[in-house]
C-alpha atoms as a printed R data frame, in Angstrom:
    type eleno elety resid chain resno      x      y        z
1   ATOM     1    CA   MET     A     1 55.849 43.989 -133.993
2   ATOM     2    CA   GLU     A     2 52.393 45.259 -133.187
3   ATOM     3    CA   GLN     A     3 52.175 42.398 -130.862
4   ATOM     4    CA   HIS     A     4 55.009 42.730 -129.391
5   ATOM     5    CA   VAL     A     5 54.295 46.110 -128.494
6   ATOM     6    CA   ARG     A     6 50.900 45.355 -127.004
7   ATOM     7    CA   TRP     A     7 52.161 42.656 -124.566
8   ATOM     8    CA   HIS     A     8 55.041 45.201 -123.476
9   ATOM     9    CA   ARG     A     9 52.038 47.141 -122.626
10  ATOM    10    CA   ARG     A    10 49.708 44.931 -121.065
11  ATOM    11    CA   TRP     A    11 52.960 42.924 -119.024
12  ATOM    12    CA   GLY     A    12 55.370 45.467 -118.340
13  ATOM    13    CA   THR     A    13 54.000 47.118 -114.959
14  ATOM    14    CA   PRO     A    14 52.837 43.702 -113.138
15  ATOM    15    CA   LEU     A    15 56.432 42.766 -114.803
16  ATOM    16    CA   ALA     A    16 58.351 45.365 -113.009
17  ATOM    17    CA   ALA     A    17 55.723 45.497 -109.455
18  ATOM    18    CA   ASN     A    18 56.322 41.878 -108.770
19  ATOM    19    CA   LEU     A    19 59.877 41.498 -109.209
20  ATOM    20    CA   ILE     A    20 59.703 44.782 -106.692
21  ATOM    21    CA   LEU     A    21 57.970 42.973 -104.444
22  ATOM    22    CA   GLY     A    22 60.195 40.025 -105.046
23  ATOM    23    CA   VAL     A    23 63.421 41.436 -103.729
24  ATOM    24    CA   VAL     A    24 60.274 42.553 -100.815
25  ATOM    25    CA   ALA     A    25 59.419 39.247 -100.179
26  ATOM    26    CA   ILE     A    26 63.215 38.010 -100.079
27  ATOM    27    CA   VAL     A    27 62.650 38.480  -96.306
28  ATOM    28    CA   PRO     A    28 59.992 36.446  -95.237
29  ATOM    29    CA   LEU     A    29 61.383 33.813  -97.799
30  ATOM    30    CA   TRP     A    30 64.272 33.298  -96.492
31  ATOM    31    CA   LEU     A    31 62.626 33.563  -92.449
32  ATOM    32    CA   THR     A    32 60.857 31.468  -93.688
33  ATOM    33    CA   MET     A    33 63.713 29.013  -95.215
34  ATOM    34    CA   MET     A    34 65.731 28.767  -92.307
35  ATOM    35    CA   PHE     A    35 62.446 28.480  -89.893
36  ATOM    36    CA   LEU     A    36 61.788 25.266  -92.101
37  ATOM    37    CA   LEU     A    37 64.665 23.730  -91.681
38  ATOM    38    CA   SER     A    38 66.349 24.117  -88.355
39  ATOM    39    CA   HIS     A    39 63.032 24.014  -86.436
40  ATOM    40    CA   LEU     A    40 61.314 21.565  -88.187
41  ATOM    41    CA   TRP     A    41 63.293 20.119  -90.023
42  ATOM    42    CA   GLY     A    42 65.825 19.909  -88.159
43  ATOM    43    CA   LEU     A    43 68.547 19.667  -91.070
44  ATOM    44    CA   THR     A    44 70.784 22.761  -89.521
45  ATOM    45    CA   PRO     A    45 72.301 23.126  -86.140
46  ATOM    46    CA   ARG     A    46 70.055 25.066  -83.825
47  ATOM    47    CA   ASP     A    47 72.180 27.292  -81.720
48  ATOM    48    CA   PRO     A    48 72.304 25.852  -77.926
49  ATOM    49    CA   THR     A    49 71.220 29.276  -76.156
50  ATOM    50    CA   ASP     A    50 67.738 29.114  -78.371
51  ATOM    51    CA   ASN     A    51 65.414 27.974  -76.058
52  ATOM    52    CA   ASP     A    52 62.749 30.231  -76.498
53  ATOM    53    CA   GLY     A    53 60.827 27.307  -78.924
54  ATOM    54    CA   SER     A    54 59.218 28.163  -81.830
55  ATOM    55    CA   LEU     A    55 56.645 30.946  -80.984
56  ATOM    56    CA   PRO     A    56 58.523 33.281  -81.878
57  ATOM    57    CA   TRP     A    57 59.379 32.399  -84.871
58  ATOM    58    CA   LEU     A    58 56.018 32.180  -85.817
59  ATOM    59    CA   ILE     A    59 54.616 35.546  -84.443
60  ATOM    60    CA   VAL     A    60 57.993 37.389  -86.356
61  ATOM    61    CA   LEU     A    61 56.965 34.928  -89.700
62  ATOM    62    CA   THR     A    62 53.508 36.019  -89.322
63  ATOM    63    CA   LEU     A    63 53.933 39.388  -89.390
64  ATOM    64    CA   LEU     A    64 55.997 39.713  -92.073
65  ATOM    65    CA   TRP     A    65 53.813 37.923  -94.051
66  ATOM    66    CA   SER     A    66 50.952 39.533  -93.617
67  ATOM    67    CA   VAL     A    67 52.904 42.849  -94.469
68  ATOM    68    CA   PHE     A    68 54.183 41.351  -98.165
69  ATOM    69    CA   LEU     A    69 51.069 40.037  -98.943
70  ATOM    70    CA   ALA     A    70 49.100 43.281  -97.800
71  ATOM    71    CA   LEU     A    71 51.368 44.637 -100.273
72  ATOM    72    CA   TRP     A    72 51.683 42.287 -103.039
73  ATOM    73    CA   LEU     A    73 48.084 41.419 -103.191
74  ATOM    74    CA   PRO     A    74 45.969 44.303 -104.163
75  ATOM    75    CA   VAL     A    75 48.819 45.745 -106.625
76  ATOM    76    CA   ASN     A    76 48.063 42.029 -108.620
77  ATOM    77    CA   VAL     A    77 44.390 42.728 -107.744
78  ATOM    78    CA   TYR     A    78 44.700 46.264 -108.982
79  ATOM    79    CA   ALA     A    79 47.448 45.250 -112.623
80  ATOM    80    CA   ARG     A    80 45.679 41.981 -113.346
81  ATOM    81    CA   PRO     A    81 42.872 43.357 -115.491
82  ATOM    82    CA   ARG     A    82 44.726 45.484 -117.614
83  ATOM    83    CA   THR     A    83 46.887 42.582 -118.631
84  ATOM    84    CA   GLY     A    84 43.489 40.585 -120.851
85  ATOM    85    CA   VAL     A    85 44.850 36.940 -119.365
86  ATOM    86    CA   SER     A    86 42.617 34.723 -117.547
87  ATOM    87    CA   SER     A    87 42.958 34.816 -113.749
88  ATOM    88    CA   LEU     A    88 44.630 31.669 -113.620
89  ATOM    89    CA   ARG     A    89 47.168 32.185 -115.671
90  ATOM    90    CA   TYR     A    90 47.964 36.293 -114.103
91  ATOM    91    CA   TRP     A    91 48.435 34.909 -110.309
92  ATOM    92    CA   THR     A    92 50.499 31.608 -111.544
93  ATOM    93    CA   VAL     A    93 53.734 34.385 -113.423
94  ATOM    94    CA   SER     A    94 53.366 37.424 -110.941
95  ATOM    95    CA   ALA     A    95 53.304 34.403 -107.975
96  ATOM    96    CA   GLY     A    96 56.624 32.801 -109.941
97  ATOM    97    CA   LEU     A    97 57.901 36.713 -110.220
98  ATOM    98    CA   ALA     A    98 57.587 36.921 -107.515
99  ATOM    99    CA   LEU     A    99 59.922 34.423 -105.945
100 ATOM   100    CA   THR     A   100 62.255 34.912 -108.983
101 ATOM   101    CA   PRO     A   101 64.707 36.997 -106.756
102 ATOM   102    CA   MET     A   102 64.827 34.668 -104.311
103 ATOM   103    CA   VAL     A   103 65.731 31.240 -106.580
104 ATOM   104    CA   PHE     A   104 68.320 33.683 -108.132
105 ATOM   105    CA   LEU     A   105 69.902 34.269 -104.073
106 ATOM   106    CA   THR     A   106 69.322 31.154 -103.573
107 ATOM   107    CA   VAL     A   107 71.296 29.585 -106.681
108 ATOM   108    CA   LEU     A   108 73.627 32.347 -106.355
109 ATOM   109    CA   PHE     A   109 74.998 31.603 -102.990
110 ATOM   110    CA   ALA     A   110 74.812 27.753 -103.601
111 ATOM   111    CA   LEU     A   111 77.239 28.284 -106.685
112 ATOM   112    CA   VAL     A   112 79.661 30.234 -104.449
113 ATOM   113    CA   ASP     A   113 79.709 29.126 -101.161
114 ATOM   114    CA   GLY     A   114 79.685 25.191 -103.138
């Protein structure tokens, strides 16, 4: 039981912070996915009135990713020493937790839309 309490105290804050930031990451992740599918891979039909090219997409995505990383990196740099695990393990778990809301919504949409 003592080990369970220690795990909760060490990982509680990083777990919550990364899941909350994962909700924020849905916007840049979704727009990046849409950009890749339509502009680079051509898997979805493009809007016929879209004649601006890729530059506006790249500007918006750069700004969104900059804001997200400006939030995510300091939170995790501050929280990592308190967990007591290796740096590689911490950053892998943190990145996975930040991706969890997007993966959940993508699977949910795929199941609902069929």
